[in-house]
Amino acid sequence: MEAEMCPHVLLFPLPIQSPINSMLQLAELFCLAGLQVTFLNTNHNQHLLCRHTNVESRFRQYPKFQFRTIPDGLPEEHPRSSELFGELISSLQAVAQPFLREILPGVTCVIPDGLFYYAVDIGNEVGVSVIPFDTISPSCLWVYLSFPKLIEAGDIPFKGNDLDVLIENVPGMQGLLRRRDFPFYRLTNCATDLYCQLALKEIRSIPRSHGLILNTFEDLDGPLLSLIRSHCPKAYAVGPLHLQLKTRLADKRMPLPSSNSLWEEDHSSIQWLDVQPIESVIYVSFGSLATLTREEILEFWHGLVNSGIRFLWVMRSNLLREEEFNHQFVKELMEGCKERAYTVTWAPQEKVLAHPAIGGFLTHSGWNSTMESIVQGKPMICWAVYVDQRVTSRFVGEVWKIGVDMKDICDRYIIEKVVKDLMVTNKDTFKKSANNLSMLGKQSVGEGGSSYNAFEYLVEDIKKLGRRGKDTNPNCIG
Ligand code: UDP
């Protein structure tokens, strides 16, 4: 019995939708591999998750799985918006540090989000291996890892306002990466910029970790993975993670996972798609955090309407920046185009992207959305807002050539043009490259594929840590 209970993995996601989604998928994969798993969530997010999904009953089938929760340190009425992300991160850190110090001696290994650099310090302090899961895109992570070089070369902070200047000191991205593709393109002072400082702390923690988990696959990010491995040799590329999970569940003839959404999914979007012609609809979503001004929403709306293409738009109730969501505003917008458009406040995105009526995706280039779109072979129009979205969108347009990188341009005429380009004029070219990447992604998670094998190595390594820990760590549970 004793051997069965070890190893024990603690997963600790960033308290926002996309990392929670990915970490839950990883947690379920570990459960399938027979590991003992604790999923550490914030009270706030656990409440939302339990309200809108069946995670509790879904994970009850795994007797070695448990949820643990901690406060995020913020008052309940705090908006936890992207604009106040820094407050969420620092208040959670104040709560999480003492909690981790207490709980880590009882586990074999901890898998925190890559941004929780302090978990690496605590793990090293108490002698527990740390394998961060970096849920951002590997291209952005590689830019982060190049920060010291960029600072030394004087490339950052930028001098002058020209955003089209090429950044030549990121190995592997010469001639590709412009200032406007940089994660923090408004960076004026590295020493005072919170996000630059967080990125620097994160990259300093990577070489002190046991390994690093990334949601990508070799055929997509192979060259970058080789570069990342020069900082952390054990970089496990286990993505597309949602597909790895689905494939393994299907192999075991187990039910496929339902939603991990923090908001209620509106399935009427699927019913609406069911009556639309094949590949006729563009799906529009800016993820769970990005906000837009009223003017930006209007530019997108005019561009989409003028393109003549049908669209399904996720209008989150907190999509409007610094404004109360105005249902009347959305209602009036939709009045004029009822025949060709549909909006929901939150969609079952994976199902939407898998729907045959969807021909393309107008996205903010969040990493989960990008991977989900790649798996379904749907070409993308990228309108990146911040952080990894800016680098990822450059790769979509220029490296993988599976879409158009609109970057930060928000102009109705350009939007109309790129929508027609993606959905009509160059549809076949984009479809061909998107289908090819989709096929490679699917192969990577099939038995013997690179991501399938990477997950097997990861589990094997954790089991080795468990065997080592049992000799050296008297607190190991089991
Ligand atoms: N998502 C969803 N329904 C929506 C919009 C988004 O389920 O209406 C999910 C999507 O499938 C993805 C996540 O939310 O897994 C968004 O993650 P991403 O990394 O793309 O962007 P972020 O929200 O972190 O900016």
Coordinates of C-alpha atoms and ligand atoms in Angstrom, one line a residue:
M1 CA 0.0 0.0 0.0
E2 CA 2.8 2.4 0.9
A3 CA 4.3 2.3 -2.5
E4 CA 0.9 3.0 -4.1
M5 CA 0.5 6.4 -2.3
C6 CA 3.7 8.0 -3.5
P7 CA 4.5 10.0 -5.5
H8 CA 2.4 13.0 -4.6
V9 CA 2.2 16.0 -7.0
L10 CA 1.0 19.4 -5.9
L11 CA -0.3 21.6 -8.8
F12 CA -0.6 25.3 -8.2
P13 CA -2.0 27.4 -11.1
L14 CA -2.0 31.1 -11.7
P15 CA -5.4 32.2 -10.4
I16 CA -6.9 33.0 -13.9
Q17 CA -8.9 31.0 -16.4
S18 CA -6.3 29.7 -18.9
P19 CA -3.7 28.3 -16.4
I20 CA -6.5 26.8 -14.3
N21 CA -7.8 25.1 -17.5
S22 CA -4.3 23.7 -18.4
M23 CA -3.4 22.7 -14.9
L24 CA -6.7 20.8 -14.5
Q25 CA -5.9 18.9 -17.7
L26 CA -2.4 18.1 -16.4
A27 CA -3.9 17.0 -13.1
E28 CA -6.2 14.6 -14.8
L29 CA -3.4 13.2 -16.9
F30 CA -1.4 12.6 -13.7
C31 CA -4.5 10.9 -12.2
L32 CA -4.7 8.6 -15.2
A33 CA -1.0 7.8 -14.7
G34 CA -1.8 6.7 -11.1
L35 CA -0.2 9.6 -9.2
Q36 CA -1.5 11.2 -6.1
V37 CA -2.5 14.7 -7.0
T38 CA -3.4 17.8 -5.0
F39 CA -4.8 20.8 -6.9
L40 CA -4.3 24.1 -5.1
N41 CA -6.8 26.7 -6.1
T42 CA -7.9 30.0 -4.7
N43 CA -11.2 30.1 -2.8
H44 CA -12.5 32.6 -5.3
N45 CA -11.8 30.5 -8.4
Q46 CA -12.8 27.2 -6.7
H47 CA -16.2 28.7 -6.0
L48 CA -16.6 29.8 -9.6
L49 CA -15.3 26.5 -11.0
C50 CA -17.7 24.5 -8.8
R51 CA -20.6 26.7 -9.7
H52 CA -20.2 26.4 -13.4
T53 CA -18.7 22.9 -14.0
N54 CA -18.9 19.4 -12.8
V55 CA -15.2 19.3 -11.8
E56 CA -15.9 18.0 -8.3
S57 CA -17.9 15.0 -9.5
R58 CA -15.5 14.5 -12.4
F59 CA -12.5 14.2 -10.2
R60 CA -14.3 12.1 -7.6
Q61 CA -13.6 9.1 -9.9
Y62 CA -9.9 9.5 -9.0
P63 CA -9.5 8.5 -5.3
K64 CA -6.0 9.9 -5.1
F65 CA -7.0 13.4 -6.2
Q66 CA -7.9 16.3 -3.9
F67 CA -8.6 20.0 -4.2
R68 CA -7.1 22.3 -1.6
T69 CA -8.0 26.0 -1.4
I70 CA -6.4 29.1 0.0
P71 CA -7.6 32.8 0.0
D72 CA -6.0 35.0 -2.7
G73 CA -5.8 37.7 -0.1
L74 CA -8.1 40.1 -1.8
P75 CA -11.5 41.4 -0.6
E76 CA -14.4 39.5 -2.4
E77 CA -15.6 42.7 -4.2
H78 CA -12.1 43.2 -5.8
P79 CA -12.6 42.9 -9.7
R80 CA -9.5 40.7 -10.2
S81 CA -9.2 42.3 -13.6
S82 CA -6.2 42.3 -16.0
E83 CA -5.6 46.0 -15.1
L84 CA -5.2 45.0 -11.4
F85 CA -3.4 41.7 -12.1
G86 CA -0.3 42.9 -10.1
E87 CA -2.4 43.3 -7.0
L88 CA -3.7 39.7 -7.4
I89 CA -0.3 38.3 -7.8
S90 CA 1.3 40.0 -4.8
S91 CA -1.6 39.4 -2.5
L92 CA -1.7 35.7 -3.4
Q93 CA 2.1 35.5 -2.9
A94 CA 1.7 36.7 0.7
V95 CA -0.8 33.9 1.4
A96 CA 0.9 31.2 -0.7
Q97 CA 4.4 31.5 0.6
P98 CA 3.8 30.4 4.2
F99 CA 1.2 27.8 3.0
L100 CA 3.8 26.2 0.6
R101 CA 6.4 26.2 3.3
E102 CA 4.0 24.2 5.5
I103 CA 2.7 21.8 2.8
L104 CA 5.7 21.1 0.6
P105 CA 7.5 18.7 2.9
G106 CA 4.6 16.4 2.5
V107 CA 4.7 16.1 -1.3
T108 CA 7.1 14.5 -3.8
C109 CA 7.1 17.4 -6.2
V110 CA 5.4 20.7 -6.8
I111 CA 4.2 22.1 -10.2
P112 CA 3.6 25.8 -9.8
D113 CA 2.8 28.2 -12.6
G114 CA 6.1 29.5 -14.1
L115 CA 5.3 33.0 -12.7
F116 CA 5.4 31.6 -9.1
Y117 CA 9.2 31.9 -8.9
Y118 CA 9.0 31.9 -5.1
A119 CA 7.8 28.2 -5.2
V120 CA 11.2 27.3 -6.6
D121 CA 12.9 29.0 -3.7
I122 CA 10.7 27.3 -1.1
G123 CA 11.1 23.9 -2.8
N124 CA 14.8 24.2 -2.8
E125 CA 14.7 25.4 0.9
V126 CA 12.7 22.3 2.0
G127 CA 14.3 19.8 -0.4
V128 CA 11.3 19.2 -2.7
S129 CA 11.7 19.2 -6.5
V130 CA 9.9 21.9 -8.4
I131 CA 8.8 21.5 -12.0
P132 CA 7.1 24.8 -13.1
F133 CA 4.5 24.6 -15.8
D134 CA 4.9 27.7 -18.0
T135 CA 1.5 28.2 -19.5
I136 CA 2.6 31.1 -21.7
S137 CA 3.9 30.5 -25.3
P138 CA 7.4 29.1 -25.5
S139 CA 8.2 31.9 -28.0
C140 CA 7.5 34.4 -25.3
L141 CA 9.3 32.4 -22.7
W142 CA 12.4 32.4 -24.9
V143 CA 12.1 36.2 -25.2
Y144 CA 12.0 36.4 -21.4
L145 CA 15.1 34.1 -21.2
S146 CA 16.9 36.6 -23.5
F147 CA 16.1 39.6 -21.3
P148 CA 19.5 39.8 -19.6
K149 CA 21.2 39.8 -23.0
L150 CA 18.8 42.5 -24.3
I151 CA 19.3 44.7 -21.3
E152 CA 23.1 44.3 -21.6
A153 CA 23.0 45.1 -25.3
G154 CA 20.8 48.2 -24.5
D155 CA 17.9 46.9 -26.7
I156 CA 15.5 47.3 -23.7
P157 CA 14.1 49.6 -22.6
F158 CA 13.5 51.0 -26.1
K159 CA 15.1 54.2 -27.1
G160 CA 12.7 56.3 -29.2
N161 CA 9.2 55.5 -30.3
D162 CA 9.7 53.5 -33.5
L163 CA 7.9 50.2 -32.9
D164 CA 9.1 48.7 -36.2
V165 CA 12.7 48.5 -35.2
L166 CA 13.9 44.9 -35.2
I167 CA 15.2 43.4 -32.0
E168 CA 18.3 41.4 -33.1
N169 CA 19.5 40.0 -29.8
V170 CA 17.0 37.3 -29.3
P171 CA 18.7 34.2 -30.7
G172 CA 16.5 32.3 -33.2
M173 CA 14.3 35.4 -33.8
Q174 CA 16.7 37.6 -35.8
G175 CA 14.9 39.5 -38.6
L176 CA 11.6 38.4 -37.1
L177 CA 10.9 40.1 -33.8
R178 CA 10.1 43.8 -33.9
R179 CA 9.5 46.1 -30.9
R180 CA 5.8 45.8 -31.5
D181 CA 6.0 42.0 -31.1
F182 CA 7.8 42.4 -27.8
P183 CA 5.8 41.2 -24.7
F184 CA 6.1 44.6 -23.0
Y185 CA 6.2 46.9 -25.9
R186 CA 5.7 50.1 -23.9
L187 CA 8.6 49.2 -21.6
T188 CA 10.4 52.4 -20.4
N189 CA 12.2 51.2 -17.3
C190 CA 13.1 47.6 -16.5
A191 CA 13.8 48.4 -12.9
T192 CA 10.4 49.8 -12.1
D193 CA 8.2 47.8 -14.5
L194 CA 6.4 45.2 -12.4
Y195 CA 5.9 42.7 -15.3
C196 CA 9.5 43.0 -16.4
Q197 CA 10.7 42.4 -12.9
L198 CA 8.4 39.4 -12.6
A199 CA 9.7 38.0 -15.9
L200 CA 13.3 38.4 -14.6
K201 CA 12.5 36.6 -11.4
E202 CA 10.8 33.9 -13.3
I203 CA 13.8 33.3 -15.6
R204 CA 16.2 33.3 -12.7
S205 CA 14.2 30.5 -11.1
I206 CA 14.2 28.3 -14.2
P207 CA 17.8 26.9 -14.0
R208 CA 17.1 26.2 -10.3
S209 CA 14.1 24.0 -11.1
H210 CA 14.1 20.3 -11.6
G211 CA 12.4 20.7 -15.0
L212 CA 9.9 22.7 -16.9
I213 CA 6.6 21.8 -18.5
L214 CA 5.4 23.5 -21.7
N215 CA 2.2 23.2 -23.6
T216 CA 3.6 22.8 -27.0
F217 CA 4.9 20.1 -29.4
E218 CA 8.2 19.5 -31.1
D219 CA 7.0 20.0 -34.6
L220 CA 5.6 23.4 -33.6
D221 CA 8.3 24.9 -31.4
G222 CA 11.3 22.5 -31.9
P223 CA 14.0 25.2 -32.5
L224 CA 12.8 27.2 -29.5
L225 CA 12.7 24.2 -27.3
S226 CA 16.3 23.5 -28.1
L227 CA 17.2 27.0 -27.1
I228 CA 15.1 26.8 -23.9
R229 CA 16.8 23.5 -23.0
S230 CA 20.2 25.4 -22.9
H231 CA 18.7 27.0 -19.7
C232 CA 16.7 24.0 -18.4
P233 CA 17.6 20.6 -20.0
K234 CA 14.5 18.9 -18.8
A235 CA 11.8 20.9 -20.7
Y236 CA 8.9 18.6 -21.3
A237 CA 6.8 19.6 -24.3
V238 CA 3.6 17.8 -23.6
G239 CA 1.1 19.7 -25.7
P240 CA -1.4 20.2 -27.1
L241 CA -2.4 19.4 -23.5
H242 CA -6.1 19.3 -24.0
L243 CA -5.7 16.9 -26.9
Q244 CA -3.2 14.7 -24.9
L245 CA -5.9 14.4 -22.2
K246 CA -8.7 13.6 -24.7
T247 CA -6.6 11.0 -26.5
R248 CA -5.6 9.2 -23.3
L249 CA -9.2 9.3 -22.0
A250 CA -10.5 7.9 -25.3
D251 CA -7.8 5.2 -25.3
K252 CA -9.2 4.1 -21.9
R253 CA -12.7 4.5 -23.1
M254 CA -13.4 7.1 -20.4
P255 CA -15.8 10.0 -20.9
L256 CA -14.1 13.1 -22.4
P257 CA -13.6 16.1 -20.0
S258 CA -16.3 18.7 -19.9
S259 CA -15.7 22.3 -19.2
N260 CA -13.2 23.9 -16.8
S261 CA -14.9 27.3 -17.2
L262 CA -15.1 29.9 -14.5
W263 CA -18.2 31.3 -16.2
E264 CA -21.3 29.7 -17.5
E265 CA -20.9 28.4 -21.0
D266 CA -23.7 29.3 -23.4
H267 CA -24.4 26.3 -25.5
S268 CA -26.9 28.2 -27.7
S269 CA -23.8 29.2 -29.7
I270 CA -23.5 25.6 -30.8
Q271 CA -27.2 25.4 -31.8
W272 CA -26.7 28.6 -33.8
L273 CA -23.6 27.2 -35.5
D274 CA -25.6 24.0 -36.3
V275 CA -27.7 25.9 -38.8
Q276 CA -24.8 27.9 -40.5
P277 CA -23.1 26.7 -43.7
I278 CA -19.8 24.9 -43.5
E279 CA -16.8 27.1 -42.7
S280 CA -18.9 30.2 -43.1
V281 CA -18.5 31.7 -39.6
I282 CA -15.6 33.5 -38.0
Y283 CA -15.4 33.0 -34.2
V284 CA -14.4 36.2 -32.3
S285 CA -13.1 36.0 -28.8
F286 CA -10.5 38.0 -26.8
G287 CA -10.0 35.4 -24.1
S288 CA -10.9 35.7 -20.4
L289 CA -8.9 38.9 -19.4
A290 CA -8.3 41.3 -22.3
T291 CA -10.5 44.4 -22.3
L292 CA -11.4 46.7 -25.2
T293 CA -12.6 50.3 -25.3
R294 CA -16.0 51.1 -26.7
E295 CA -14.3 52.6 -29.8
E296 CA -12.4 49.4 -30.4
I297 CA -15.5 47.2 -30.1
L298 CA -17.2 49.5 -32.6
E299 CA -14.3 49.2 -35.1
F300 CA -14.4 45.4 -34.9
W301 CA -18.1 45.4 -35.2
H302 CA -18.1 47.6 -38.3
G303 CA -15.2 45.7 -39.9
L304 CA -17.0 42.3 -39.3
V305 CA -20.4 43.6 -40.5
N306 CA -18.9 45.2 -43.6
S307 CA -17.0 42.0 -44.5
G308 CA -20.3 40.3 -45.1
I309 CA -19.0 37.2 -43.2
R310 CA -21.1 35.6 -40.4
F311 CA -19.6 35.9 -37.0
L312 CA -20.0 34.4 -33.5
W313 CA -18.6 36.9 -30.9
V314 CA -17.9 36.3 -27.2
M315 CA -18.9 39.6 -25.5
R316 CA -17.8 38.9 -22.0
S317 CA -19.6 40.9 -19.3
N318 CA -16.2 42.5 -18.4
L319 CA -15.0 43.1 -22.0
L320 CA -15.6 46.8 -21.9
R321 CA -12.6 48.6 -20.3
E322 CA -13.3 50.5 -17.2
E323 CA -17.1 50.5 -17.9
E324 CA -20.0 48.6 -16.6
F325 CA -21.1 46.2 -19.3
N326 CA -23.8 47.7 -21.2
H327 CA -26.3 45.1 -22.5
Q328 CA -28.2 47.8 -24.3
F329 CA -25.0 48.7 -26.3
V330 CA -24.5 45.0 -27.4
K331 CA -28.2 44.6 -28.1
E332 CA -28.3 47.6 -30.4
L333 CA -25.1 46.5 -32.2
M334 CA -26.7 43.1 -32.9
E335 CA -30.0 44.5 -34.0
G336 CA -28.6 45.4 -37.4
C337 CA -27.0 42.0 -38.1
K338 CA -29.2 39.4 -36.5
E339 CA -29.2 37.2 -39.6
R340 CA -25.4 36.9 -39.8
A341 CA -24.2 37.3 -36.2
Y342 CA -24.6 35.8 -32.8
T343 CA -23.1 36.8 -29.4
V344 CA -22.7 35.0 -26.1
T345 CA -21.1 36.1 -22.9
W346 CA -19.0 32.9 -22.6
A347 CA -18.8 30.1 -25.1
P348 CA -17.8 26.4 -24.9
Q349 CA -14.7 27.4 -26.9
E350 CA -13.2 24.0 -27.7
K351 CA -16.6 22.8 -29.1
V352 CA -17.0 26.0 -31.0
L353 CA -13.6 25.7 -32.7
A354 CA -14.3 22.0 -33.5
H355 CA -17.6 22.9 -35.2
P356 CA -17.6 22.5 -39.0
A357 CA -19.4 25.9 -39.5
I358 CA -16.3 27.7 -38.1
G359 CA -13.9 28.8 -40.8
G360 CA -11.6 31.0 -38.8
F361 CA -10.8 32.6 -35.5
L362 CA -10.4 36.3 -34.7
T363 CA -8.4 36.0 -31.5
H364 CA -6.2 37.9 -29.0
S365 CA -3.6 35.2 -29.4
G366 CA -3.8 33.8 -25.9
W367 CA -1.7 30.7 -25.8
N368 CA -4.6 28.3 -24.9
S369 CA -6.8 29.8 -27.7
T370 CA -3.9 29.4 -30.1
M371 CA -3.3 25.8 -29.3
E372 CA -7.0 25.0 -29.4
S373 CA -7.2 26.6 -32.8
I374 CA -4.1 24.8 -34.1
V375 CA -5.6 21.5 -33.1
Q376 CA -8.8 22.2 -35.0
G377 CA -6.9 23.5 -38.1
K378 CA -8.6 26.9 -37.9
P379 CA -6.7 29.8 -39.4
M380 CA -6.5 32.9 -37.2
I381 CA -6.6 36.7 -37.3
C382 CA -4.5 37.9 -34.4
W383 CA -5.2 41.1 -32.5
A384 CA -2.7 40.8 -29.7
V385 CA -3.1 42.8 -26.5
Y386 CA -0.2 42.1 -24.2
V387 CA 2.5 39.7 -23.0
D388 CA 2.9 36.4 -24.9
Q389 CA 0.0 37.3 -27.2
R390 CA 2.3 39.8 -29.0
V391 CA 5.0 37.3 -29.7
T392 CA 2.7 34.4 -30.5
S393 CA 0.8 36.4 -33.1
R394 CA 4.0 37.2 -34.9
F395 CA 4.7 33.4 -35.1
V396 CA 1.1 32.7 -36.4
G397 CA 1.6 35.2 -39.2
E398 CA 5.3 34.9 -40.1
V399 CA 6.6 31.5 -38.9
W400 CA 3.7 29.0 -39.0
K401 CA 1.8 31.1 -41.7
I402 CA -1.6 29.9 -40.4
G403 CA -3.2 33.4 -40.2
V404 CA -2.8 37.1 -40.4
D405 CA -1.1 39.1 -37.6
M406 CA -3.1 42.4 -37.3
K407 CA -1.1 43.1 -34.1
D408 CA -2.5 46.2 -32.5
I409 CA -4.2 47.8 -35.5
C410 CA -7.9 48.4 -34.8
D411 CA -9.4 50.0 -37.9
R412 CA -12.7 48.9 -39.5
Y413 CA -11.3 48.9 -43.1
I414 CA -8.4 46.8 -42.2
I415 CA -10.5 44.4 -40.2
E416 CA -12.9 44.0 -43.1
K417 CA -10.0 43.3 -45.4
V418 CA -8.3 40.7 -43.3
V419 CA -11.6 38.9 -42.5
K420 CA -12.3 38.6 -46.2
D421 CA -8.7 37.6 -46.8
L422 CA -8.8 34.8 -44.2
M423 CA -12.4 33.6 -45.0
V424 CA -12.5 34.0 -48.8
T425 CA -9.5 35.3 -50.8
N426 CA -6.7 33.2 -49.3
K427 CA -8.8 30.7 -47.5
D428 CA -7.4 27.6 -49.2
T429 CA -3.7 28.6 -48.5
F430 CA -4.4 29.3 -44.9
K431 CA -6.5 26.1 -44.5
K432 CA -3.7 24.0 -46.0
S433 CA -1.0 25.2 -43.5
A434 CA -3.5 25.1 -40.6
N435 CA -4.5 21.5 -41.4
N436 CA -0.9 20.5 -41.7
L437 CA 0.0 21.8 -38.2
S438 CA -3.2 20.3 -36.8
M439 CA -2.2 16.9 -38.2
L440 CA 1.3 17.3 -36.6
G441 CA -0.2 18.3 -33.3
K442 CA -2.5 15.2 -33.4
Q443 CA 0.4 12.9 -34.2
S444 CA 2.5 14.3 -31.3
V445 CA 0.0 13.1 -28.7
G446 CA -0.6 9.7 -30.3
E447 CA 1.2 6.7 -28.9
G448 CA 5.0 7.1 -29.7
G449 CA 4.5 10.8 -30.6
S450 CA 6.9 13.5 -29.1
S451 CA 4.4 14.9 -26.6
Y452 CA 3.1 11.5 -25.7
N453 CA 6.7 10.4 -24.9
A454 CA 7.5 13.6 -23.1
F455 CA 4.5 13.0 -20.7
E456 CA 5.7 9.4 -20.1
Y457 CA 9.2 10.8 -19.3
L458 CA 7.7 13.4 -17.0
V459 CA 5.8 10.8 -15.0
E460 CA 8.8 8.5 -14.9
D461 CA 10.9 11.3 -13.5
I462 CA 8.3 12.1 -10.9
K463 CA 8.2 8.5 -9.9
K464 CA 12.0 8.5 -9.6
L465 CA 11.8 11.6 -7.3
G466 CA 9.2 9.7 -5.2
R467 CA 11.6 6.7 -4.8
R468 CA 14.4 9.0 -3.9
G469 CA 12.2 11.1 -1.6
K470 CA 11.0 8.0 0.3
D471 CA 14.6 7.3 1.4
T472 CA 15.4 10.9 2.3
N473 CA 12.2 12.6 3.1
P474 CA 10.4 11.2 6.2
N475 CA 7.5 13.5 5.6
C476 CA 6.6 12.0 2.2
I477 CA 2.9 11.0 2.4
G478 CA 2.5 7.3 2.0
Ligands
UDP1 N1 -12.6 30.3 -23.3 C1 -13.8 29.6 -23.2 N2 -14.9 30.3 -23.6 C2 -14.8 31.6 -24.1 C3 -13.6 32.2 -24.2 C4 -12.4 31.5 -23.8 O1 -13.9 28.5 -22.8 O2 -15.9 32.2 -24.4 C5 -11.4 29.5 -22.8 C6 -10.5 29.1 -24.0 O3 -10.9 27.8 -24.5 C7 -9.1 29.1 -23.4 C8 -9.2 30.1 -22.2 O4 -10.6 30.4 -22.0 O5 -8.8 27.8 -22.9 C9 -8.5 31.4 -22.6 O6 -7.2 31.2 -22.6 P1 -6.1 32.0 -23.4 O7 -4.8 31.6 -23.1 O8 -6.5 31.9 -24.9 O9 -6.3 33.5 -23.1 P2 -6.4 34.4 -21.7 O10 -7.8 34.3 -21.2 O11 -5.4 33.8 -20.7 O12 -6.1 35.8 -22.1

